[in-house]
N, CA and C atoms as an extended XYZ file, in Angstrom:
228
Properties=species:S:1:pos:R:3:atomname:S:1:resname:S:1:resid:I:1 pbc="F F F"
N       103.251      -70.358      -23.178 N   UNK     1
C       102.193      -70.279      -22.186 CA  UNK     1
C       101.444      -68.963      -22.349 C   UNK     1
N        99.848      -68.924      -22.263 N   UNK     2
C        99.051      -67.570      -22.235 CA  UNK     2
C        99.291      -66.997      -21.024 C   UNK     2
N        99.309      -65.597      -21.656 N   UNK     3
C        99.374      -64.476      -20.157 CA  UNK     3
C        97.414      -64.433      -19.467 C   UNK     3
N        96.936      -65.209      -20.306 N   UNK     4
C        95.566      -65.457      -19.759 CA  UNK     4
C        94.881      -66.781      -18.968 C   UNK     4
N        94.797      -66.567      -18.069 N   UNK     5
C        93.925      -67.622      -17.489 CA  UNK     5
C        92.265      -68.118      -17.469 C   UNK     5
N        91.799      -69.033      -17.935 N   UNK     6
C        90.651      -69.030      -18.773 CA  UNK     6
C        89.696      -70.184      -17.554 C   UNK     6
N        88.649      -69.620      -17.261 N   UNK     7
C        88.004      -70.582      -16.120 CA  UNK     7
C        86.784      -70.468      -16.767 C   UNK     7
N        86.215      -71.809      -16.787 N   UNK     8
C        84.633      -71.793      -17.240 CA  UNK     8
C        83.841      -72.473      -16.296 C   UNK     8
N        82.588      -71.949      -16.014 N   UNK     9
C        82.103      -72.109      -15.123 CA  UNK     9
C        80.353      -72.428      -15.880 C   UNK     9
N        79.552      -73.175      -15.422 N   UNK    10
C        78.319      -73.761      -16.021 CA  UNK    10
C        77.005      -73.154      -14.362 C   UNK    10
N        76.269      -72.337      -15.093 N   UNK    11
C        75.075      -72.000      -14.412 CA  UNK    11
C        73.531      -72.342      -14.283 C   UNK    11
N        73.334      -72.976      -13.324 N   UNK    12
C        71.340      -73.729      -13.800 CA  UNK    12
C        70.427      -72.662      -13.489 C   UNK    12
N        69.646      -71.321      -14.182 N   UNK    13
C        68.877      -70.885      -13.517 CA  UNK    13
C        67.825      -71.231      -14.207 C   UNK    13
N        66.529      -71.028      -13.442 N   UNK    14
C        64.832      -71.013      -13.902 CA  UNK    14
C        64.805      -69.987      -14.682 C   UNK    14
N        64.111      -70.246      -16.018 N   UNK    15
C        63.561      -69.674      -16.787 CA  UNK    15
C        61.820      -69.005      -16.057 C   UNK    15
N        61.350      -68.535      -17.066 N   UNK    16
C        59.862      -67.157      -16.814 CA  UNK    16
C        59.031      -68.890      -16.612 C   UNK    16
N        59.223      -69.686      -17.435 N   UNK    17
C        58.434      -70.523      -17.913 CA  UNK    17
C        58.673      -71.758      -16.657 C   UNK    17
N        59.464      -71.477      -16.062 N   UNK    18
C        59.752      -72.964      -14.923 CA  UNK    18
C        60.919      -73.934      -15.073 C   UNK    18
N        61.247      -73.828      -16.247 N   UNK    19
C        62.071      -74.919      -16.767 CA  UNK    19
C        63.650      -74.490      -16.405 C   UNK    19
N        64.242      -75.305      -15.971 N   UNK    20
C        65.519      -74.775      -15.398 CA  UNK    20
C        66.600      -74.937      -16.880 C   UNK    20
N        67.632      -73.743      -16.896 N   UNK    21
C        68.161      -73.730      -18.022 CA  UNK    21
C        70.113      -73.036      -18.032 C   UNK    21
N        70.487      -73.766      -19.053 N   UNK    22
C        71.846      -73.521      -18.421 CA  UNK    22
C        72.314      -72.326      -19.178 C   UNK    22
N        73.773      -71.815      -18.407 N   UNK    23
C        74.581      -70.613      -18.821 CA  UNK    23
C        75.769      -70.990      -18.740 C   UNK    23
N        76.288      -70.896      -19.980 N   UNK    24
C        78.049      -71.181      -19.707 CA  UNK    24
C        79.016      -70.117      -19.668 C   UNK    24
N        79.786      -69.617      -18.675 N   UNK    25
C        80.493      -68.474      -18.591 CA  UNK    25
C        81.955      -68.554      -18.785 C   UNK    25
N        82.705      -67.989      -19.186 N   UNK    26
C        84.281      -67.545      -19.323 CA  UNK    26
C        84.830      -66.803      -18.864 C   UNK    26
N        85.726      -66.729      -17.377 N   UNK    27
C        86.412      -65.846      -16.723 CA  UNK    27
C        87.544      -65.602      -17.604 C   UNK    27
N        88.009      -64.447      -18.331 N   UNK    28
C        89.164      -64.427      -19.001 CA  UNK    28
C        89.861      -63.529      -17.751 C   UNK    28
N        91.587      -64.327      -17.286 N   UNK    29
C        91.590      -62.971      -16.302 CA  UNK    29
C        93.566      -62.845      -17.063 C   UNK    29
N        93.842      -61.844      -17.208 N   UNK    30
C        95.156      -61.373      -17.735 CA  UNK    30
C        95.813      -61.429      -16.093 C   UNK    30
N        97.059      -62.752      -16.622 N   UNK    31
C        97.693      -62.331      -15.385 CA  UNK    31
C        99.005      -61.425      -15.150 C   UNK    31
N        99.017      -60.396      -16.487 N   UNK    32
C        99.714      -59.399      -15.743 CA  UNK    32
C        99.429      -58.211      -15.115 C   UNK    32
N        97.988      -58.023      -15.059 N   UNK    33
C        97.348      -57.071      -15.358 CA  UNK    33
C        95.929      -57.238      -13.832 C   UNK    33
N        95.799      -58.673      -14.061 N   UNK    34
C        95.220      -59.403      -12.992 CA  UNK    34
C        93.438      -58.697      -13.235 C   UNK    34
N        93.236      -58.165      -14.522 N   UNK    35
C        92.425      -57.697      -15.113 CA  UNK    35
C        90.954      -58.805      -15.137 C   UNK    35
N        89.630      -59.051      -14.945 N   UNK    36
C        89.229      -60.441      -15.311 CA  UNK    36
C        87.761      -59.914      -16.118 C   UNK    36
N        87.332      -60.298      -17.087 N   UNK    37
C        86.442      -59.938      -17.647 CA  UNK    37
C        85.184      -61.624      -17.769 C   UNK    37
N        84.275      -61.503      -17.500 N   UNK    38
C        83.231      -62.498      -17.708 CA  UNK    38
C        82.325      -62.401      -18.757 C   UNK    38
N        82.642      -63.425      -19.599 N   UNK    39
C        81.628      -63.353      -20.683 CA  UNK    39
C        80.927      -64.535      -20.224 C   UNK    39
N        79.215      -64.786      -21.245 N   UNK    40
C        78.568      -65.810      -21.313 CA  UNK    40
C        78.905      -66.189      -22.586 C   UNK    40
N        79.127      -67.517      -23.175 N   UNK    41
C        79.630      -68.048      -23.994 CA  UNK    41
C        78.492      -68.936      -24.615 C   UNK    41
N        77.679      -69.815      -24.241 N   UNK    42
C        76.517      -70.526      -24.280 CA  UNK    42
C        75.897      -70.349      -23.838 C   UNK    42
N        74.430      -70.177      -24.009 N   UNK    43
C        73.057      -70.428      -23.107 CA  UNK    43
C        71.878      -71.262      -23.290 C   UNK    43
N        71.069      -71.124      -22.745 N   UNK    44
C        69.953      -71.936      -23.336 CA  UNK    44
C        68.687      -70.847      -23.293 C   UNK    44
N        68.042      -70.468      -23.761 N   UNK    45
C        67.260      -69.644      -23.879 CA  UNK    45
C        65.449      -70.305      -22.957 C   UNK    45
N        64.567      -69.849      -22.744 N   UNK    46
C        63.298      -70.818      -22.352 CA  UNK    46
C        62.820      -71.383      -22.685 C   UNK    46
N        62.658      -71.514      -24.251 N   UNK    47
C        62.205      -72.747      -25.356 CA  UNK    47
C        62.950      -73.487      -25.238 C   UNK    47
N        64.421      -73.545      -24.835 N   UNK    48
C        65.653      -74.760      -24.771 CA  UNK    48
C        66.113      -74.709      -25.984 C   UNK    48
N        66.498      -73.933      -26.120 N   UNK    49
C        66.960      -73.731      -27.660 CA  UNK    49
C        68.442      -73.063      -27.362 C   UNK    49
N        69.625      -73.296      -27.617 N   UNK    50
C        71.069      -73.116      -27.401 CA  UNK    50
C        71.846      -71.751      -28.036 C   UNK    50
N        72.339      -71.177      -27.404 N   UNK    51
C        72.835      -69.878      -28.696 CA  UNK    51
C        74.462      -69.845      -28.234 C   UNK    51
N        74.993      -69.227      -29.236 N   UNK    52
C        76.208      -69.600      -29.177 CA  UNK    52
C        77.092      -67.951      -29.211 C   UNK    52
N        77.956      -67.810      -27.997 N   UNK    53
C        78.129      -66.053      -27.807 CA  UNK    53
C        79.518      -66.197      -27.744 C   UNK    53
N        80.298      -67.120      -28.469 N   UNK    54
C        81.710      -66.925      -28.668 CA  UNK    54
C        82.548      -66.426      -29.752 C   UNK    54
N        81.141      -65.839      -30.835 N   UNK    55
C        81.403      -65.085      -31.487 CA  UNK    55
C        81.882      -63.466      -31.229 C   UNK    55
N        81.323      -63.502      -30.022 N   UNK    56
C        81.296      -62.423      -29.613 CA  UNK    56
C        82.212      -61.566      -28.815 C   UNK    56
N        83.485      -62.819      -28.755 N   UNK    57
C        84.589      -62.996      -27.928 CA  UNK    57
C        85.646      -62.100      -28.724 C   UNK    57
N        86.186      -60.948      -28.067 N   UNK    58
C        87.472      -60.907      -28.560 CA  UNK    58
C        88.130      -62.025      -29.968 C   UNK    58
N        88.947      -61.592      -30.900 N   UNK    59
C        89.727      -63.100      -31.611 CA  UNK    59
C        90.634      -63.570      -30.994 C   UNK    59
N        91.640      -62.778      -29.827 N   UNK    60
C        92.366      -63.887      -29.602 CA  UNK    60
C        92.154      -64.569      -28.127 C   UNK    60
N        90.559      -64.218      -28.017 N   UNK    61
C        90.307      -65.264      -26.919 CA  UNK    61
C        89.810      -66.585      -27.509 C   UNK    61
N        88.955      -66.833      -28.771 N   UNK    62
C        88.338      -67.269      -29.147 CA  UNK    62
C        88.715      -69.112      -29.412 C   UNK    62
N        90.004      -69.385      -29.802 N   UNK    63
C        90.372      -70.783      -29.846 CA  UNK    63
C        90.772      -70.976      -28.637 C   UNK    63
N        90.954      -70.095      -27.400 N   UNK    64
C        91.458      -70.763      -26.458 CA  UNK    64
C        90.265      -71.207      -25.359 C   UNK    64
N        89.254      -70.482      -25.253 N   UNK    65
C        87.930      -70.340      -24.765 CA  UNK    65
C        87.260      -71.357      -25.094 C   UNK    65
N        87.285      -71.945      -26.685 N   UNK    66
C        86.731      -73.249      -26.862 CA  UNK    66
C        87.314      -74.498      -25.987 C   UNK    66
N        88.707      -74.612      -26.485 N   UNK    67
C        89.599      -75.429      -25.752 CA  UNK    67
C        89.249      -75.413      -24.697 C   UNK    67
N        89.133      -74.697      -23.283 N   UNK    68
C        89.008      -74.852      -21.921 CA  UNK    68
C        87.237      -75.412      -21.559 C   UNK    68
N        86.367      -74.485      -22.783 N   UNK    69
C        85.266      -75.136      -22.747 CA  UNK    69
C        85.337      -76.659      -22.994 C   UNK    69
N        85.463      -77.426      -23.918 N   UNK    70
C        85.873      -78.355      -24.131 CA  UNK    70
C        86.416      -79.367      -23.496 C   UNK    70
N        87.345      -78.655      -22.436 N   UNK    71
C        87.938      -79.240      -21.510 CA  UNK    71
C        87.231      -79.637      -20.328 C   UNK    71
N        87.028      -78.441      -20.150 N   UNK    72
C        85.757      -78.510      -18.642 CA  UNK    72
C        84.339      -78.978      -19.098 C   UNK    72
N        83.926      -79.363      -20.297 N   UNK    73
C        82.890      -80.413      -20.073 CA  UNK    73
C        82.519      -81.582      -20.498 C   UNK    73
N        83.635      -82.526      -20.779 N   UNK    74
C        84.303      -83.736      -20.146 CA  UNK    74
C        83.941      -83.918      -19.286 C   UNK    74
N        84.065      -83.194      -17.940 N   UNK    75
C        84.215      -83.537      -16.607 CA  UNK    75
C        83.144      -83.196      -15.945 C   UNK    75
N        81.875      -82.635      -16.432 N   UNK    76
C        80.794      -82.704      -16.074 CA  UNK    76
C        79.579      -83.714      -16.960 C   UNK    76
């Protein structure tokens, strides 16, 4: 079992341009430490064009962050 707990959470805000556009976020929170750091993981930029910020993740957040992404959007 990870000492990390991984929550992803999906955001709709308006872009400059009107067009409403999404943000996908990653609560990483250490539960010994109870530490929680928020990254954005996906976005959509105002052209609607997708970028991808899980490169940008720590490595050993990185396969587990997909996984929960993955998980949680199934269900939306």
């Amino acid at each position: 079992m990870s000492e990390y707990d991984i929550n992803i959470k999906r955001l709709l805000k308006e872009s400059e341009k009107g067009n409403i556009k999404t943000e996908i976020w990653a609560e990483i929170t250490n539960r010994n430490t109870c530490v929680t750091m928020n990254r954005r993981i996906w976005w959509e930029d105002g052209d609607g064009v997708f970028h991808d910020g899980t490169s940008e993740l720590p490595v050993e957040f990185r396969d587990a962050v997909d996984n929960a992404w993955i998980e949680k959007s199934r269900k939306w």
